[in-house]
Short mmCIF file of C-alpha atoms and ligand atoms in Angstrom, two decimals:
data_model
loop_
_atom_site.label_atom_id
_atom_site.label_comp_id
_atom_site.label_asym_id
_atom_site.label_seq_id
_atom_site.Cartn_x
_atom_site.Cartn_y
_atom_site.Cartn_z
CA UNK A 653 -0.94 -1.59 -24.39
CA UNK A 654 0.36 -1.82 -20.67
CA UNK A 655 2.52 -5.19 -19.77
CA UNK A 656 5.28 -5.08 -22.77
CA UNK A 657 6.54 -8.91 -22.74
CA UNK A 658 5.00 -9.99 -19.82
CA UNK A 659 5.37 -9.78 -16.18
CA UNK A 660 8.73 -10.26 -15.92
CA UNK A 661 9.12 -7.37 -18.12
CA UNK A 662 6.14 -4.90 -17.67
CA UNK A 663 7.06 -1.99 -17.49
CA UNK A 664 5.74 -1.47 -13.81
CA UNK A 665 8.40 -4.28 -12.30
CA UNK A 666 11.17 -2.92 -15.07
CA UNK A 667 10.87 0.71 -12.85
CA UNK A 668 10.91 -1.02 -9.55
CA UNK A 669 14.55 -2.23 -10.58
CA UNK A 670 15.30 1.53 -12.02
CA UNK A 671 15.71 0.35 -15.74
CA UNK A 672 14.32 2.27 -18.44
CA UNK A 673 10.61 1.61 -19.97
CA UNK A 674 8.67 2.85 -22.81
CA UNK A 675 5.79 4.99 -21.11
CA UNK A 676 5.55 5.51 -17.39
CA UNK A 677 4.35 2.93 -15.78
CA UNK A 678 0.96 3.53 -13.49
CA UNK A 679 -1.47 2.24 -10.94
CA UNK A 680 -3.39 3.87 -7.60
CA UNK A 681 -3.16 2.65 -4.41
CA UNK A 682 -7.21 2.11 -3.29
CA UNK A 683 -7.51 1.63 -7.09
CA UNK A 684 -10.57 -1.33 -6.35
CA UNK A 685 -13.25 0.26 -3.74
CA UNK A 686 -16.45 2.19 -3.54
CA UNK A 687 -15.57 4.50 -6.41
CA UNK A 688 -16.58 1.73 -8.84
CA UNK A 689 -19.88 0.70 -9.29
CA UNK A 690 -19.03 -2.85 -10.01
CA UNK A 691 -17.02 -2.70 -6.44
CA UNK A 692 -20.04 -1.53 -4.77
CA UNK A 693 -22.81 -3.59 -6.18
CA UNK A 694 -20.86 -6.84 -4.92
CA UNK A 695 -20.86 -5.10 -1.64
CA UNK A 696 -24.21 -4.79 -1.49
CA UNK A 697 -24.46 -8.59 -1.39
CA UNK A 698 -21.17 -8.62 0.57
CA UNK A 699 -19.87 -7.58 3.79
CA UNK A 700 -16.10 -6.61 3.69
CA UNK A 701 -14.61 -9.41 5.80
CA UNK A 702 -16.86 -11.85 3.25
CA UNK A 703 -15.37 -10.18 -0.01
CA UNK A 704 -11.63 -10.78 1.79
CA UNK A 705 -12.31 -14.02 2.92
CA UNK A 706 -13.46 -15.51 -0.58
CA UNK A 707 -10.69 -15.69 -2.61
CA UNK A 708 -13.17 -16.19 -5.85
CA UNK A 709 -14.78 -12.43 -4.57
CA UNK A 710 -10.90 -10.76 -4.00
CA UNK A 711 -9.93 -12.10 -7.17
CA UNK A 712 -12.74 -10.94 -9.25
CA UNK A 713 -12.53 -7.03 -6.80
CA UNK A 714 -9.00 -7.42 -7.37
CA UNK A 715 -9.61 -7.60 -11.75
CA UNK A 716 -12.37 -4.41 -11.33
CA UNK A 717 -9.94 -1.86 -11.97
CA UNK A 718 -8.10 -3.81 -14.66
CA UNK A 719 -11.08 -4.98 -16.70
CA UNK A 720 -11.71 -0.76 -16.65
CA UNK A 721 -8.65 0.81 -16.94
CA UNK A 722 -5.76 0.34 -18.65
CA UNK A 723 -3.03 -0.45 -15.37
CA UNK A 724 0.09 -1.59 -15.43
CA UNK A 725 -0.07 -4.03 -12.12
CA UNK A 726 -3.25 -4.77 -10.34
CA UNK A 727 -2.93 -5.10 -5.83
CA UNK A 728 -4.58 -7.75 -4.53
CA UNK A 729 -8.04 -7.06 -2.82
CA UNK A 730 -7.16 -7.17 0.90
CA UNK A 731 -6.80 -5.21 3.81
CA UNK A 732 -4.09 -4.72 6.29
CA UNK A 733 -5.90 -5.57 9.51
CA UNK A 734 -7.24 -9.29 8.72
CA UNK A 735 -3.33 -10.81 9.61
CA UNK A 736 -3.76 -9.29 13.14
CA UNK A 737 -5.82 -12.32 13.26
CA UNK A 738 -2.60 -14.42 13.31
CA UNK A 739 -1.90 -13.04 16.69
CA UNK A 740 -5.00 -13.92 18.00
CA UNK A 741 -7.19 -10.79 17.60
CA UNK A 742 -10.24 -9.74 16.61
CA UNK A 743 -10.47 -7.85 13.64
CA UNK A 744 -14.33 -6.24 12.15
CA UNK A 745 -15.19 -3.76 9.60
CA UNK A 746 -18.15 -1.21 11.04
CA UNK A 747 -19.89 1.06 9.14
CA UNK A 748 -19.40 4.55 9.11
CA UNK A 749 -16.47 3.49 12.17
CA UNK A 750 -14.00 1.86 9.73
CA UNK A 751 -11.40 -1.42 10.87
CA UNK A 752 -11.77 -2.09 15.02
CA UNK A 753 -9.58 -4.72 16.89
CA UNK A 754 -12.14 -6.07 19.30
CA UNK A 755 -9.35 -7.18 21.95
CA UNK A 756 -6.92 -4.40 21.63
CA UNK A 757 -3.38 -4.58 23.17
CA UNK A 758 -3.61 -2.54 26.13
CA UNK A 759 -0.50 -3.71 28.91
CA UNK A 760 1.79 -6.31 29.45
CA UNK A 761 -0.61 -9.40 29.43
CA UNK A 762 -2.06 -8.62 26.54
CA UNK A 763 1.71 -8.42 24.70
CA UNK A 764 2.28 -11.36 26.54
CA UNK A 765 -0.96 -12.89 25.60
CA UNK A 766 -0.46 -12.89 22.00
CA UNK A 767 -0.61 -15.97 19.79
CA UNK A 768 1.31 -16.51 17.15
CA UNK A 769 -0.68 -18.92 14.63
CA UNK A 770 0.74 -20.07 11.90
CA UNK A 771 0.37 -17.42 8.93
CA UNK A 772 -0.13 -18.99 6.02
CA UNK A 773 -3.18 -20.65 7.95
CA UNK A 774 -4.21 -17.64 9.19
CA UNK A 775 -3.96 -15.76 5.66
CA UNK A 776 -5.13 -18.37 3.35
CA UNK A 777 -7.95 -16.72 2.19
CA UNK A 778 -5.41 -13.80 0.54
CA UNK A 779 -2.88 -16.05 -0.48
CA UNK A 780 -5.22 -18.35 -2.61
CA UNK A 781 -6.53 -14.98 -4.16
CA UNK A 782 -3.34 -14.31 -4.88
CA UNK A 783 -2.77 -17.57 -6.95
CA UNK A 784 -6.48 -16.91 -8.90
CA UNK A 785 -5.30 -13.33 -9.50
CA UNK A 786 -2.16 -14.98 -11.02
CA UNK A 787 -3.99 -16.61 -13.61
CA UNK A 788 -5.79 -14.00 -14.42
CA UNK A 789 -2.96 -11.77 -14.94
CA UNK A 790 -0.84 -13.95 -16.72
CA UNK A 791 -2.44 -13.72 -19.88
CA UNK A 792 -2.76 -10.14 -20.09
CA UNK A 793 0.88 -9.92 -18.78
CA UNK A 794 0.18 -7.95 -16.16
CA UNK A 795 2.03 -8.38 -12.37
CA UNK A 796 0.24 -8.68 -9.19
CA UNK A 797 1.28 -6.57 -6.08
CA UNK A 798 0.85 -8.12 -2.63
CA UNK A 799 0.81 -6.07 0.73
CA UNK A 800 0.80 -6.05 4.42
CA UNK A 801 0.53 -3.15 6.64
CA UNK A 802 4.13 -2.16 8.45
CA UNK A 803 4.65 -3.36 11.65
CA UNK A 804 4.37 0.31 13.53
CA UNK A 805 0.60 1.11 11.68
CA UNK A 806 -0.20 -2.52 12.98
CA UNK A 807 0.70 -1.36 16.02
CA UNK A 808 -1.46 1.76 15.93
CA UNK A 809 -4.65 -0.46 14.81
CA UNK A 810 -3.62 -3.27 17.35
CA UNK A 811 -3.45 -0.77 20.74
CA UNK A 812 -5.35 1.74 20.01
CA UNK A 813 -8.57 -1.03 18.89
CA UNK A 814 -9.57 1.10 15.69
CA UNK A 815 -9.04 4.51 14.01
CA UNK A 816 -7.84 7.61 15.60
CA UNK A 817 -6.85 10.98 14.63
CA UNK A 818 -3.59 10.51 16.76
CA UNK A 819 -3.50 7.03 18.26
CA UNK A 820 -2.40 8.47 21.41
CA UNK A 821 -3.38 5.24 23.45
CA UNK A 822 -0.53 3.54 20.83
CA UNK A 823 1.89 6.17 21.37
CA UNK A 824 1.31 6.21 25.51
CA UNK A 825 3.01 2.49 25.37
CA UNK A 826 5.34 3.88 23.10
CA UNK A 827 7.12 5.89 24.99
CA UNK A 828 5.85 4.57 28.56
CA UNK A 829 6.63 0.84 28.16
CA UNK A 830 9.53 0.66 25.55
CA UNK A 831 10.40 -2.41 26.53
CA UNK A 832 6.73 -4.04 25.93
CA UNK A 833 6.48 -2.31 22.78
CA UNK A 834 9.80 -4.30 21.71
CA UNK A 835 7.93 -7.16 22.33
CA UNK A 836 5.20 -6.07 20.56
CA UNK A 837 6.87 -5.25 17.42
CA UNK A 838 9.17 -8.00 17.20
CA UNK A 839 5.96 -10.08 17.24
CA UNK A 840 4.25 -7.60 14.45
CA UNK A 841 7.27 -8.35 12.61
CA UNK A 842 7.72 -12.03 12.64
CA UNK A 843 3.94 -11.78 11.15
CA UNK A 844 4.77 -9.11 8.51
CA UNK A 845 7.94 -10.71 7.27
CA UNK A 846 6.54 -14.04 7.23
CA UNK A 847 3.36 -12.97 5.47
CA UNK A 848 5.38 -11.27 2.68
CA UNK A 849 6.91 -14.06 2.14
CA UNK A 850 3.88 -16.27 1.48
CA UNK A 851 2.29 -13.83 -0.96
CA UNK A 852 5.72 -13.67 -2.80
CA UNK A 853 5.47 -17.61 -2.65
CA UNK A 854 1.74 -17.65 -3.82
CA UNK A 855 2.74 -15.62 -7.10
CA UNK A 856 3.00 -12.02 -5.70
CA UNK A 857 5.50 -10.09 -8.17
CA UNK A 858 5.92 -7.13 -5.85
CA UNK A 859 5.48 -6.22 -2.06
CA UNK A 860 3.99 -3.10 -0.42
CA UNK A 861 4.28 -1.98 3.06
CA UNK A 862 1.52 0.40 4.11
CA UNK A 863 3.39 2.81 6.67
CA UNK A 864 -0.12 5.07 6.59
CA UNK A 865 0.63 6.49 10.66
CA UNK A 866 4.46 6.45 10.67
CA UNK A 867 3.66 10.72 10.09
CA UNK A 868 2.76 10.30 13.19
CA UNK A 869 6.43 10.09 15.32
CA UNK A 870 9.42 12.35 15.21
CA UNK A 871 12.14 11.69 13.32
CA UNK A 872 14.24 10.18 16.98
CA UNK A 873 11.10 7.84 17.46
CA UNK A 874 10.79 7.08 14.35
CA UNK A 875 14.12 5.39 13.97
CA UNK A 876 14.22 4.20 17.41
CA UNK A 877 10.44 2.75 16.93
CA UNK A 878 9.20 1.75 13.74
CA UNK A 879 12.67 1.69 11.05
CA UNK A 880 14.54 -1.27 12.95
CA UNK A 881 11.00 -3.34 12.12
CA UNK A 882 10.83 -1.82 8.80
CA UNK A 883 13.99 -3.35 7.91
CA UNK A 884 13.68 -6.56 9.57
CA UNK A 885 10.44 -7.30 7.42
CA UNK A 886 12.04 -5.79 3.93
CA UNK A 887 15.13 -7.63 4.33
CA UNK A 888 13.24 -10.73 4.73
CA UNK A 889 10.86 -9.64 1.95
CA UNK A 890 13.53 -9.15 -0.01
CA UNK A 891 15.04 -12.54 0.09
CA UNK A 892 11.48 -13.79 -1.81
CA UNK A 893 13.46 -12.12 -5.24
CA UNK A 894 10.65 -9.43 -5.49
CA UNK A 895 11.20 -5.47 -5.59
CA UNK A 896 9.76 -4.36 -1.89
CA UNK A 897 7.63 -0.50 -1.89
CA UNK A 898 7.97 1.30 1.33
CA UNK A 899 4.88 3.91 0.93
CA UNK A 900 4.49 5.86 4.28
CA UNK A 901 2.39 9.16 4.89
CA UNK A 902 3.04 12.74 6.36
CA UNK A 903 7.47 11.76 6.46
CA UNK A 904 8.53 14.36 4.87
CA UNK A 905 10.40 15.74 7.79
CA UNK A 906 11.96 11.81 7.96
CA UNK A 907 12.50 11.03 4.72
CA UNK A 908 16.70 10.66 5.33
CA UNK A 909 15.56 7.80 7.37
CA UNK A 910 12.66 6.20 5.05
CA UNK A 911 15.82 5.86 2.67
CA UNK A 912 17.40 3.68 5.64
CA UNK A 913 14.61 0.92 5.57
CA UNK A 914 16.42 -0.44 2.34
CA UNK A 915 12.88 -0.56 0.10
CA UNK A 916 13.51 -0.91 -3.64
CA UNK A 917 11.07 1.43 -4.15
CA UNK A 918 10.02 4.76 -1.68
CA UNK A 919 6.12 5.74 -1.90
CA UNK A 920 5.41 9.25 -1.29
CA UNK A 921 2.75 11.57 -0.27
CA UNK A 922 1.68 14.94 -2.07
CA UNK A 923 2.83 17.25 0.61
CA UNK A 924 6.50 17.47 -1.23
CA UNK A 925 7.77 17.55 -4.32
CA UNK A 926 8.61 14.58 -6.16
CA UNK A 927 11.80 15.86 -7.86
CA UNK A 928 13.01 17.01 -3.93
CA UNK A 929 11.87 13.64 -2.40
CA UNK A 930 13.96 11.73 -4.59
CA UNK A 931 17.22 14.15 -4.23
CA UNK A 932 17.14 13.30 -0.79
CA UNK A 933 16.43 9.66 -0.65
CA UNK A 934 18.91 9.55 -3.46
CA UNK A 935 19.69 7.78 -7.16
CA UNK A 936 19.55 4.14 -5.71
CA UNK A 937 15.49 3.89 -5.08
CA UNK A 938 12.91 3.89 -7.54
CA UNK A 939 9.71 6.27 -6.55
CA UNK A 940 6.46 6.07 -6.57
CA UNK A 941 3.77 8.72 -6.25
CA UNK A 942 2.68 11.37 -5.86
CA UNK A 943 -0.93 13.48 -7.05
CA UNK A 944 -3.10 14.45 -4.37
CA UNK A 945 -6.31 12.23 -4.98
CA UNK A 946 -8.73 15.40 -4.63
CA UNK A 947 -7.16 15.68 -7.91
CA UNK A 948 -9.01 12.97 -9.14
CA UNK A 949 -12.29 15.53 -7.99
CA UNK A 950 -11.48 18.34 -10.13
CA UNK A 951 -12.52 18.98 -13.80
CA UNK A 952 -10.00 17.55 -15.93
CA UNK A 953 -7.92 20.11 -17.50
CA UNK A 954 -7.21 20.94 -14.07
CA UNK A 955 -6.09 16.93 -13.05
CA UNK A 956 -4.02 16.99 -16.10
CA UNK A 957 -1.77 20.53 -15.37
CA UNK A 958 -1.53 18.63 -12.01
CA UNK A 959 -0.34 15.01 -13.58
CA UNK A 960 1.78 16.40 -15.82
CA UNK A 961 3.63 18.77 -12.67
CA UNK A 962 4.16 14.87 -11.01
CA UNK A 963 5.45 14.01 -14.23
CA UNK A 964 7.23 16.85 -14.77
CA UNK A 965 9.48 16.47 -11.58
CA UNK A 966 10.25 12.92 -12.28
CA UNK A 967 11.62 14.01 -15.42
CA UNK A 968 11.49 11.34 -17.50
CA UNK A 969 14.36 9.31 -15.43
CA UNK A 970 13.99 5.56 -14.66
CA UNK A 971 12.26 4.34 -11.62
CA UNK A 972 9.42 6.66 -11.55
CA UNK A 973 5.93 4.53 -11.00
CA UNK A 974 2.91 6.94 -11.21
CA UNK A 975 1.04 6.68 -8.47
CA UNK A 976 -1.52 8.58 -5.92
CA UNK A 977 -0.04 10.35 -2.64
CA UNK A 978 -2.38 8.17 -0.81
CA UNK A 979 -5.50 5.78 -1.83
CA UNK A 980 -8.47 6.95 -4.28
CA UNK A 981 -11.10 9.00 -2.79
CA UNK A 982 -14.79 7.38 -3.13
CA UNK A 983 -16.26 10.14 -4.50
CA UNK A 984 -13.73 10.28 -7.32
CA UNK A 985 -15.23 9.79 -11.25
CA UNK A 986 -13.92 6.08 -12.85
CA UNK A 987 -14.22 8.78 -16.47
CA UNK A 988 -11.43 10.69 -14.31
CA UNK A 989 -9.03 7.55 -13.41
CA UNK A 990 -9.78 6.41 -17.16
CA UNK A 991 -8.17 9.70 -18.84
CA UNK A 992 -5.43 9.88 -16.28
CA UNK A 993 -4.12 6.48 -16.54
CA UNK A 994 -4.44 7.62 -20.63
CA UNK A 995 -2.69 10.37 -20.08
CA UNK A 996 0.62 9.28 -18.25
CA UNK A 997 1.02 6.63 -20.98
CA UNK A 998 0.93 8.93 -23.62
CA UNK A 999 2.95 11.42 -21.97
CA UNK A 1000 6.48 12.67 -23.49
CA UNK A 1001 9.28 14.40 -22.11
CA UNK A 1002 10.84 16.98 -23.75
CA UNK A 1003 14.22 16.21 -25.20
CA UNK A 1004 17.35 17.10 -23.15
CA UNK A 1005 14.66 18.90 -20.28
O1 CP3 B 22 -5.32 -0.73 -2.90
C1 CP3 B 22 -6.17 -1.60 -3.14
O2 CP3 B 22 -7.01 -1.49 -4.06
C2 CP3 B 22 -6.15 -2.88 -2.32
C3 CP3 B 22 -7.07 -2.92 -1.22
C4 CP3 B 22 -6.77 -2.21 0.08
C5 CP3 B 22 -7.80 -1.94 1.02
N1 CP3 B 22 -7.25 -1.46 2.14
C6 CP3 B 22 -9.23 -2.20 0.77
C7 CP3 B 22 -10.22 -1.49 1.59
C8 CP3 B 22 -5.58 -1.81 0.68
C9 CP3 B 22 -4.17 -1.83 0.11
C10 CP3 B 22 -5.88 -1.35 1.99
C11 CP3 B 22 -4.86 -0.90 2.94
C12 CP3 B 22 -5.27 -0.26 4.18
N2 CP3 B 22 -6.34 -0.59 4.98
C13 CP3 B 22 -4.54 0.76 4.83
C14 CP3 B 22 -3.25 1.33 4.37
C15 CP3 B 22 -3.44 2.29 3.24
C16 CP3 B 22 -4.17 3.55 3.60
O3 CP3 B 22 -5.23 3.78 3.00
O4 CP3 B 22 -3.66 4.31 4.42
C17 CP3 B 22 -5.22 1.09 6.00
C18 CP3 B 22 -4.83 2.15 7.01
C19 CP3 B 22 -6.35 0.24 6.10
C20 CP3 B 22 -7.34 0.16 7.17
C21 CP3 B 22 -8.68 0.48 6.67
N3 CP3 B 22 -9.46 -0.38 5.91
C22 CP3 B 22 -9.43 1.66 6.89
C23 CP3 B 22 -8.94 2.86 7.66
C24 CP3 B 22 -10.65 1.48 6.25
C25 CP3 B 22 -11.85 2.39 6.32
C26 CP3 B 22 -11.67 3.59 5.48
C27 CP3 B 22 -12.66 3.56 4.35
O5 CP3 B 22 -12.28 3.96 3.23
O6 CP3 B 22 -13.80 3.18 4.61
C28 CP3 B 22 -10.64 0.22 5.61
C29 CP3 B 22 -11.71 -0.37 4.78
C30 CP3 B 22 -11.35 -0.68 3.36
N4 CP3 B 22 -10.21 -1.31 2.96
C31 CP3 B 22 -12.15 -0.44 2.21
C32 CP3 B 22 -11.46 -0.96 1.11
C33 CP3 B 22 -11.92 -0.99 -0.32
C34 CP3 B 22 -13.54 0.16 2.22
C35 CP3 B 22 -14.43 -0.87 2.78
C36 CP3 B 22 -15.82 -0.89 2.23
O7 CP3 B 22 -16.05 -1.36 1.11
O8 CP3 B 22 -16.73 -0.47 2.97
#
């Protein structure tokens, strides 16, 4: 049932570009991962770099979730840390520690230290996934979403060397060395817009920028440190032809400016109301979100009141993509993300409410 007339009409690109569809389109960010036994059998035999670095294994983790539930777009199995690589560091996945950057960026000769390899030879593991996810997709007429993280939760992952509650290593250089962390972003960026591109040019029919940290500044950093680089990379995105989704985390207190970076499309978390968010990024974005995924852990007459509230304060008007506040939980029941998906497709609005 999901796709209508192919990808150039699905109803998941048709609400990118704000133009009316016949159900609500869906998908959930983290929709392939350890939730899914299929996804964790093949890592048992797999390490996580190996999985992203075959493009036959990202295509066939990429189709998991659309083989099982009934999507409307399927994301490209990736991860937003392997393109660091194009700058010439060292990116592993640790158990139990999550993504580390071996060499972080620490002071002015490691800024100034930084390669800048070409990307499409430094991402051509994703990008030929991306053309065997194509295929895949065509026939059931289905579009694929490519990714990259945005250049400021690069930065977090490239200074600080790994995961941190509040990356205050990142934020240190921030506001101690504004002039290196210029230099530092412009580079992030160069990578980002140029590795949009080259999914867009490898078949990708959308782009998403995971802004996961950019909770983490006030609202006069955040425009002074992370939205100039934000709209460098969509702008250039955006010349590809392909609707660009800005999803960021914690912003609600920026959200004036997350309308600024110019994304077709705003992703939003669970901490406000979806009906609010969108009054004040205002009518010209399309929005996607926004149930908490513990949501996904409760019984399910209590995930539906819940899908039906995101629902609810969409209302029924174009540009609404249903969507997770943030990625799917591991512990979360596939039976769960099966009636869900169900449910938002057979969802109707009242008429005239
Ligand atoms: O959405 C999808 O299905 C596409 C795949 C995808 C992954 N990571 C696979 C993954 C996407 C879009 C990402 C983005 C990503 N990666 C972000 C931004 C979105 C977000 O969640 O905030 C961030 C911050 C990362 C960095 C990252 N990668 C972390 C923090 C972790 C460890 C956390 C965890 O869940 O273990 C990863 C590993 C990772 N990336 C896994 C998957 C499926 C789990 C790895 C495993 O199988 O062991």
């Amino acid at each position: 049932m999901a796709g209508m007339t192919g990808p150039d009409g699905s109803r998941f690109l048709r609400a990118c570009r704000r133009e009316p569809v016949d159900r609500t389109p869906v998908w959930l960010m983290r929709q392939a991962g350890r939730y899914m036994s299929e996804y964790r059998e093949l890592r048992a035999k797999y390490e996580m770099l190996e999985l992203i670095k075959a493009p036959e294994l990202s295509c066939q983790v990429t189709m998991q979730p659309i083989e099982a539930f009934d999507l409307d777009a399927a994301i490209i199995f990736a991860d937003i840390l392997p393109p660091l690589e194009g700058l010439g560091l060292k990116v592993g996945f640790e158990a139990g520690e999550g993504p580390i950057v071996y060499n972080p960026v620490r002071d002015e000769a490691d800024v100034l230290g930084l390669a800048s390899l070409d990307v499409e030879e430094a991402t051509w593991f994703t990008l030929e996934a991306i053309r065997l996810a194509r295929r895949e997709l065509e026939s059931r007429g289905l579009p694929l979403i490519g990714f990259s993280g945005a250049p400021f939760t690069l930065a977090c992952y490239a200074v600080e060397g790994g995961s941190s509650k509040d990356f205050t290593i990142t934020k240190r250089l921030m506001m101690g060395r504004p002039d290196l962390w210029r230099q530092l972003m412009d580079k992030l960026t160069a990578l980002v817009g140029g590795y949009l591109r080259a999914q867009a040019r490898a078949g990708a029919q959308a782009l998403q920028l995971f802004d996961t940290w950019a909770g983490l500044l006030s609202p006069e950093d955040y425009a002074e440190f992370a939205l100039p680089y934000n709209r460098a990379v969509i702008r250039e995105a955006s010349q590809a032809g392909v609707p660009v989704i800005y999803f960021s985390t914690g912003t609600n207190g920026l959200l004036e400016l997350v309308a600024r970076s110019e994304a077709d499309v705003v992703g939003i978390d669970w901490r406000i109301d979806l009906g609010e968010a969108w009054r004040r990024l205002g009518p010209g974005v399309a929005i996607q979100g926004n149930l908490d995924p513990v949501a996904l852990l409760a019984d399910w007459p209590e995930l539906e009141r819940r899908a039906a509230g995101v629902l609810e304060s969409a209302g029924g008007r174009p540009g609404h993509i249903f969507n997770l506040g943030h990625g799917v939980l591991r512990d979360t029941s596939p039976d769960n993300v099966r009636r869900l998906v169900d449910f938002v497709h057979q969802y109707h609005f009242e008429e005239g409410s």
